[in-house]
Amino acid sequence: MQTKIAPSILSANFINLEAEIKQVEKAGADMLHLDIMDGHFVPNLTFGPGLVKQLRKTTNLPLDAHLMITNPTSFIDKFIESGVHYISFHIETDSEYKKLLDRIRKSNVKAGIAINPDTSLSKVQNILDYIDYVLIMAVHPGFGGQKYIEDCTQKIQEISAMISKRNIEIEVDGGINYKTAILAKEAGANILVAGEFIFSSNNYKEVIQGLRNV
Ligand code: DX5
Ligand code: ZN
């Protein structure tokens, strides 16, 4: 499977967001990672479906919404309507997973479950038939620019073994750079999210291609 690179706009310059998105698109990004934070599930706030809807008009890249919100059930329809291609919500939330994942899939959006560094994979086993991808957090969610937690590499290996031959993608989010991209990729990840590493560079193309080909 070819590695997909998903720049996280959390580290982009929001004043020039449209230009930033066009630049990563031109630089070869495969999708755009959107971090949705509610100030409750995580200690930070970002943006909601209104902005996503506008972003939809500025790019052809598939949009990947990562919902770090306490109550995904209340917002799922709005994100579906905003035109995203991927939606993940956290397994640590008190949600009716199967129902929610089903609703996402029925709208022709890829359904994903996100897992924090301190959460075990045990609950994932019985929802394997309901997901298109797993998002393994390699940092505690809330902020960009954090350090990759090394233990997560083993977790990627575990999920990789668990999904076996199923058509489920593995996305890794947090602290990705050339060094950690190798670890994540070798462990079985095929989607790498990178925020700070891409947007702090002055050559998006070199970094995106570099990450893809590590
Ligand atoms: C953290 C977010 C990440 C973040 C990754 O809560 O989910 O998507 O933007 O940023 P970097 O690559 O800077 O760790
Ligand atoms: Zn994210």
Short mmCIF file of N, CA and C in Angstrom, two decimals, residues 3 148 153 156-157 175-189 192 210-214:
data_model
loop_
_atom_site.label_atom_id
_atom_site.label_comp_id
_atom_site.label_asym_id
_atom_site.label_seq_id
_atom_site.Cartn_x
_atom_site.Cartn_y
_atom_site.Cartn_z
N THR A 3 2.08 4.88 0.86
CA THR A 3 1.85 5.73 2.03
C THR A 3 1.18 7.03 1.61
N TYR A 148 6.63 12.36 19.50
CA TYR A 148 6.09 11.00 19.26
C TYR A 148 6.37 10.10 20.47
N THR A 153 4.51 2.70 18.65
CA THR A 153 4.96 1.86 17.53
C THR A 153 4.46 0.44 17.72
N ILE A 156 0.85 0.12 16.91
CA ILE A 156 0.60 0.06 15.46
C ILE A 156 0.80 -1.38 14.98
N GLN A 157 1.85 -2.01 15.52
CA GLN A 157 2.09 -3.42 15.15
C GLN A 157 0.92 -4.29 15.59
N GLY A 175 3.60 13.92 16.16
CA GLY A 175 5.05 13.79 16.26
C GLY A 175 5.73 13.13 15.08
N ILE A 176 5.08 13.20 13.91
CA ILE A 176 5.68 12.53 12.74
C ILE A 176 6.77 13.42 12.11
N ASN A 177 7.96 12.82 11.96
CA ASN A 177 9.07 13.43 11.21
C ASN A 177 9.74 12.29 10.44
N TYR A 178 10.87 12.54 9.81
CA TYR A 178 11.46 11.46 9.00
C TYR A 178 11.76 10.21 9.84
N LYS A 179 12.25 10.47 11.07
CA LYS A 179 12.65 9.34 11.92
C LYS A 179 11.44 8.52 12.39
N THR A 180 10.42 9.23 12.88
CA THR A 180 9.25 8.51 13.41
C THR A 180 8.37 7.95 12.28
N ALA A 181 8.44 8.58 11.12
CA ALA A 181 7.68 8.07 9.97
C ALA A 181 8.17 6.66 9.63
N ILE A 182 9.45 6.42 9.75
CA ILE A 182 9.99 5.07 9.47
C ILE A 182 9.40 4.07 10.45
N LEU A 183 9.39 4.46 11.75
CA LEU A 183 8.86 3.54 12.77
C LEU A 183 7.39 3.20 12.49
N ALA A 184 6.60 4.25 12.21
CA ALA A 184 5.17 4.06 12.00
C ALA A 184 4.90 3.21 10.75
N LYS A 185 5.64 3.51 9.71
CA LYS A 185 5.46 2.81 8.44
C LYS A 185 5.86 1.33 8.57
N GLU A 186 7.02 1.10 9.17
CA GLU A 186 7.48 -0.29 9.32
C GLU A 186 6.52 -1.10 10.19
N ALA A 187 5.85 -0.40 11.12
CA ALA A 187 4.91 -1.10 12.01
C ALA A 187 3.58 -1.39 11.31
N GLY A 188 3.35 -0.75 10.15
CA GLY A 188 2.13 -1.07 9.40
C GLY A 188 1.22 0.09 9.06
N ALA A 189 1.62 1.31 9.42
CA ALA A 189 0.75 2.47 9.12
C ALA A 189 0.84 2.81 7.63
N LEU A 192 0.08 8.87 7.16
CA LEU A 192 0.86 9.62 8.16
C LEU A 192 0.36 11.05 8.21
N GLY A 210 9.49 13.42 1.04
CA GLY A 210 10.45 12.77 1.95
C GLY A 210 9.73 11.83 2.91
N LEU A 211 8.62 12.30 3.47
CA LEU A 211 7.86 11.47 4.41
C LEU A 211 7.28 10.25 3.69
N ARG A 212 6.81 10.47 2.48
CA ARG A 212 6.21 9.35 1.74
C ARG A 212 7.23 8.26 1.43
N ASN A 213 8.45 8.71 1.18
CA ASN A 213 9.47 7.76 0.72
C ASN A 213 10.49 7.33 1.78
N VAL A 214 10.21 7.60 3.04
CA VAL A 214 11.23 7.23 4.04
C VAL A 214 11.51 5.74 4.00
#
